[in-house]
Short mmCIF file of C-alpha atoms in Angstrom, two decimals:
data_model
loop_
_atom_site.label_atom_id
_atom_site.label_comp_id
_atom_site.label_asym_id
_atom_site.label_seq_id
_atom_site.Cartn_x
_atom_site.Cartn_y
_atom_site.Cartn_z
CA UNK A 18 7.71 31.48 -29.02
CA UNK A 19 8.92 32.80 -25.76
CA UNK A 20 12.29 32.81 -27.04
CA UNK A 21 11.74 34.72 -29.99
CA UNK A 22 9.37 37.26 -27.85
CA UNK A 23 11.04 37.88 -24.71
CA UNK A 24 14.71 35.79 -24.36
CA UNK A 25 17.55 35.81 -22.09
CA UNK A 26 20.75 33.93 -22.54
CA UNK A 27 18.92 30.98 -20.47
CA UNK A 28 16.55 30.71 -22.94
CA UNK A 29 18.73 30.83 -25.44
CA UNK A 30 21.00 27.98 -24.35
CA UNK A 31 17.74 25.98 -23.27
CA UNK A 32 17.27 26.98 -27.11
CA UNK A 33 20.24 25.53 -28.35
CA UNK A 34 19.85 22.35 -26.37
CA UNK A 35 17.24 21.44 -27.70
CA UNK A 36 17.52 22.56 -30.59
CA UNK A 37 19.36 18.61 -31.95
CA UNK A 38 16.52 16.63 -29.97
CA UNK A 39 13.99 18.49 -32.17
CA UNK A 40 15.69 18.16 -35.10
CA UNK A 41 15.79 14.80 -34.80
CA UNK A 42 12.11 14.13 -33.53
CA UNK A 43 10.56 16.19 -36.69
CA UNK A 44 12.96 13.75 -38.87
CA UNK A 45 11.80 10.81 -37.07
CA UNK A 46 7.97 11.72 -38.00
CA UNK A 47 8.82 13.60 -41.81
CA UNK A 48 11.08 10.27 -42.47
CA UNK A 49 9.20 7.56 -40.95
CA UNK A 50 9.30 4.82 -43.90
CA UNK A 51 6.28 3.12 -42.77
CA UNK A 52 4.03 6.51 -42.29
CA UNK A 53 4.74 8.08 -45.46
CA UNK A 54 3.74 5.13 -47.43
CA UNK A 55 0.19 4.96 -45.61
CA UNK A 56 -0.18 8.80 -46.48
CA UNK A 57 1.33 7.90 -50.15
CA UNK A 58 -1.82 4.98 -50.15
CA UNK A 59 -4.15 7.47 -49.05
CA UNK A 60 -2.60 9.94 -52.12
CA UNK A 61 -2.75 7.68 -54.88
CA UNK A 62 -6.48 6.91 -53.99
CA UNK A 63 -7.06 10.74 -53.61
CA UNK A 64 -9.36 10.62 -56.83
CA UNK A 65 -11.58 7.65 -55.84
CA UNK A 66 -12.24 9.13 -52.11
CA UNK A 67 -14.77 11.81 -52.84
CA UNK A 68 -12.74 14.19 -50.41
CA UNK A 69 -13.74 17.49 -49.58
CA UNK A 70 -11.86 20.50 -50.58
CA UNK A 71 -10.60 21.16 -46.79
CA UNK A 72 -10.11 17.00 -47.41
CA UNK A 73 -8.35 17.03 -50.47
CA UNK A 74 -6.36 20.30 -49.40
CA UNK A 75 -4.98 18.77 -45.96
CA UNK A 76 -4.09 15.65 -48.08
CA UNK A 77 -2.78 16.86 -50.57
CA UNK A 78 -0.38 19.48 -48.03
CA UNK A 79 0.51 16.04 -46.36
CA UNK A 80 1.91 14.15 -48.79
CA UNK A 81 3.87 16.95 -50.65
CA UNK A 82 5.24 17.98 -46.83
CA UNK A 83 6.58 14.68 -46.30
CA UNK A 84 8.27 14.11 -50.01
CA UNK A 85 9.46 17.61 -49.57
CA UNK A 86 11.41 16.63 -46.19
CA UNK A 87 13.17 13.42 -47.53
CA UNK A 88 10.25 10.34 -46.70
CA UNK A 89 11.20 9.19 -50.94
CA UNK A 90 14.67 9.15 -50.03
CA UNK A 91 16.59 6.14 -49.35
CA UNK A 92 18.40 5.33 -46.48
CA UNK A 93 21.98 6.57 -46.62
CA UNK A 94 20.53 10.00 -48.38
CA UNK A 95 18.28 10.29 -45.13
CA UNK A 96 21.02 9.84 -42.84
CA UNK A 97 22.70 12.76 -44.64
CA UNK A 98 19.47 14.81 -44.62
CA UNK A 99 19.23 14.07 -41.08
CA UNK A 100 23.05 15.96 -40.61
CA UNK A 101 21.79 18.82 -42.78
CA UNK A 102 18.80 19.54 -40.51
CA UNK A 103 20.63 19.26 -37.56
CA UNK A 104 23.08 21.65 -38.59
CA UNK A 105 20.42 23.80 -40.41
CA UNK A 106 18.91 23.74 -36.95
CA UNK A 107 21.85 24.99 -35.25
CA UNK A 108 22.72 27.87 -37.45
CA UNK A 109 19.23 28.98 -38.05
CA UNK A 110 19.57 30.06 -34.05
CA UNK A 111 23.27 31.44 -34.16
CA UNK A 112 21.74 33.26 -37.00
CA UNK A 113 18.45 34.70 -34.93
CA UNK A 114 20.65 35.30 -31.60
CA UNK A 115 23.06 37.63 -33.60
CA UNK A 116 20.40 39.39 -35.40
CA UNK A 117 18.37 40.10 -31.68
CA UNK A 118 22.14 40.96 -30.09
CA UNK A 119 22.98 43.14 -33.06
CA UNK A 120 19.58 44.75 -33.05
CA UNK A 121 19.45 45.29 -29.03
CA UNK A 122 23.17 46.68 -29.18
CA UNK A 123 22.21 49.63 -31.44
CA UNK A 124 21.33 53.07 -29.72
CA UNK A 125 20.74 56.39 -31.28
CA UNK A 126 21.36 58.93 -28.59
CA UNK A 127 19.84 62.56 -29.49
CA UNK A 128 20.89 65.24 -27.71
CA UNK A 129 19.57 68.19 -29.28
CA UNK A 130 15.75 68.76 -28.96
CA UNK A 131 15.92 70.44 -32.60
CA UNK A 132 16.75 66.76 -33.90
CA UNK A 133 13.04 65.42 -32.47
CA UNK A 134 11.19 67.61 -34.79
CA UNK A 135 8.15 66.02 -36.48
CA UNK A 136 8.10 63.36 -33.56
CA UNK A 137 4.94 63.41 -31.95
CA UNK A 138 5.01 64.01 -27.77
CA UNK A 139 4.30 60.30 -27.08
CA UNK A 140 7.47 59.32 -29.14
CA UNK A 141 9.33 62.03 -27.53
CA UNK A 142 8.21 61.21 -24.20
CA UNK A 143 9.11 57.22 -24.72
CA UNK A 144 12.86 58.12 -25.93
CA UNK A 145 13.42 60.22 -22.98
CA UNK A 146 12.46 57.19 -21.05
CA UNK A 147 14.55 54.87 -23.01
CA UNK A 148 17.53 56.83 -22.66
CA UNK A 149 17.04 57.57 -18.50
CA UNK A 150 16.37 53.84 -18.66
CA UNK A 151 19.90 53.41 -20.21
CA UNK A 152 22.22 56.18 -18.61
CA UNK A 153 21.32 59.00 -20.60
CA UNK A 154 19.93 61.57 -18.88
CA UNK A 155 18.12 64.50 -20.65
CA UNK A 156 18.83 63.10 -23.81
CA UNK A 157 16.92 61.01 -26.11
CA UNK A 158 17.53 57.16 -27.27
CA UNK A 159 15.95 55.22 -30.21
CA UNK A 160 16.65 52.01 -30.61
CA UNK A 161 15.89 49.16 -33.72
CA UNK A 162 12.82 47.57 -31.86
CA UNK A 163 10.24 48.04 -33.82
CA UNK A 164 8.11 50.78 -31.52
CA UNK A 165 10.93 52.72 -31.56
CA UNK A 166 11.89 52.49 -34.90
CA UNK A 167 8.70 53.10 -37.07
CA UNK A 168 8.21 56.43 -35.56
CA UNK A 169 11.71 57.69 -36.08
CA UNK A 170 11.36 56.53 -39.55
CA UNK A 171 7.74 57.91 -40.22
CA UNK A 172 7.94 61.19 -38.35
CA UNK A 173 11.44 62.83 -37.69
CA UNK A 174 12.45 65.17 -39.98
CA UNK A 175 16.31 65.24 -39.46
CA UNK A 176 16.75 63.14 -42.92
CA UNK A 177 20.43 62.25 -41.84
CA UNK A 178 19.37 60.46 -38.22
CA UNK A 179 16.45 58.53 -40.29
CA UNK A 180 19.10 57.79 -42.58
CA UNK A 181 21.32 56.57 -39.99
CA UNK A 182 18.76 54.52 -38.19
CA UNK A 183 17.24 52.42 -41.36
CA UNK A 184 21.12 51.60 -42.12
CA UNK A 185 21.56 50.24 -38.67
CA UNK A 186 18.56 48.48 -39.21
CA UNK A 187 19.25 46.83 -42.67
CA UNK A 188 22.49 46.09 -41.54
CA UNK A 189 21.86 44.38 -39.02
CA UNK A 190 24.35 41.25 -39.11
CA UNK A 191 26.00 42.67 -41.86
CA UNK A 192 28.75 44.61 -39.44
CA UNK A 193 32.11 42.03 -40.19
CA UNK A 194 32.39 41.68 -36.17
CA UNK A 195 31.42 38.90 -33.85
CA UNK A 196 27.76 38.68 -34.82
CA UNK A 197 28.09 39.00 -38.55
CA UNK A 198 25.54 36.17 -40.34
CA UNK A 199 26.93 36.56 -43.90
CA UNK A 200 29.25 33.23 -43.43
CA UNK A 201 25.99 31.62 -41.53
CA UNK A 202 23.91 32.51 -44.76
CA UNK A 203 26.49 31.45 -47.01
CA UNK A 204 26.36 27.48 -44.97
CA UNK A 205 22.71 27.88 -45.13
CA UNK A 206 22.11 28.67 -48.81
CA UNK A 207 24.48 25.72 -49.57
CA UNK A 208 22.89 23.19 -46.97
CA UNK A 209 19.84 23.63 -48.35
CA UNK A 210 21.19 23.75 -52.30
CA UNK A 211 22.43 20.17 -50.94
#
């Protein structure tokens, strides 16, 4: 959670060491042979247990959770499952840390008060800040975090710099450099196909 909230590239190496480790621990519990045929037991008797709905819900969640994440399978198939999630695991953060690097590399630097019409003073106000904060004095800066963003989007007027901004935003590791995810999606879609 931290990671996703507030991370730094310690964090995000902590991240992607343990990133294998937990891969493997969920696959120890979601592939456990013995487990998932007490919770199958428990299933096939679902009807004869006079469960509760919150009962018969958590149940029911249970079993489909662990046939869903490879507990039917047999052994060589879960070995193979077990390399999928482990890679899955490791591209799923290459994927998130180009995404946050793309997003924090983005600035939109205004330098003509005309261009802040419609903004209300506390937006105003904040990009001044941002952009003292990042070498631009007596200019303006909007950036694609999200309390920067939404206002631009919702109040400026200057239909070109919204325009601008939301195609930063959507494109956002779509940008064919270093932190483009459209190979990463392309090994994720077929992982999880396989």
């Amino acid at each position: 959670n931290l990671q996703s909230a507030n991370t730094n590239e310690e964090l995000q190496k902590l991240a992607k060491d343990a990133s294998k480790p937990l891969s493997k621990h969920s696959d120890d519990i979601m592939l456990n042979q013995a487990l998932f045929e007490r919770v199958a037991e428990v299933y096939k008797q679902k009807d004869q247990l006079e469960l509760s709905t919150e009962q018969q819900t958590l149940l029911d969640k249970t079993y489909k959770r662990f046939a869903r994440n490879g507990a039917a399978l047999n052994d060589s198939d879960k070995e193979k499952l077990r390399e999928i999630n482990e890679e899955l695991s490791l591209l799923t953060l290459q994927f998130d840390e180009n995404l946050l690097a793309e997003t924090n590399a983005f600035q939109l630097v205004i330098e003509t008060k005309a261009d802040l019409a419609g903004l209300p003073q506390s937006v105003i106000n904040g990009a001044a800040e941002a952009a003292t904060g990042a070498g631009h004095e007596g200019k303006w800066m909007f950036t694609l975090q999200k309390p920067s963003l939404i206002p631009f989007l919702q109040y400026a007027e200057n239909r070109d710099l919204r325009e601008k901004i939301f195609k930063a935003y959507i494109n956002r590791g779509n940008n064919n450099n270093d932190r483009d995810n459209k190979e990463i999606a392309s090994k994720e879609a077929a992982l999880r196909v396989e």
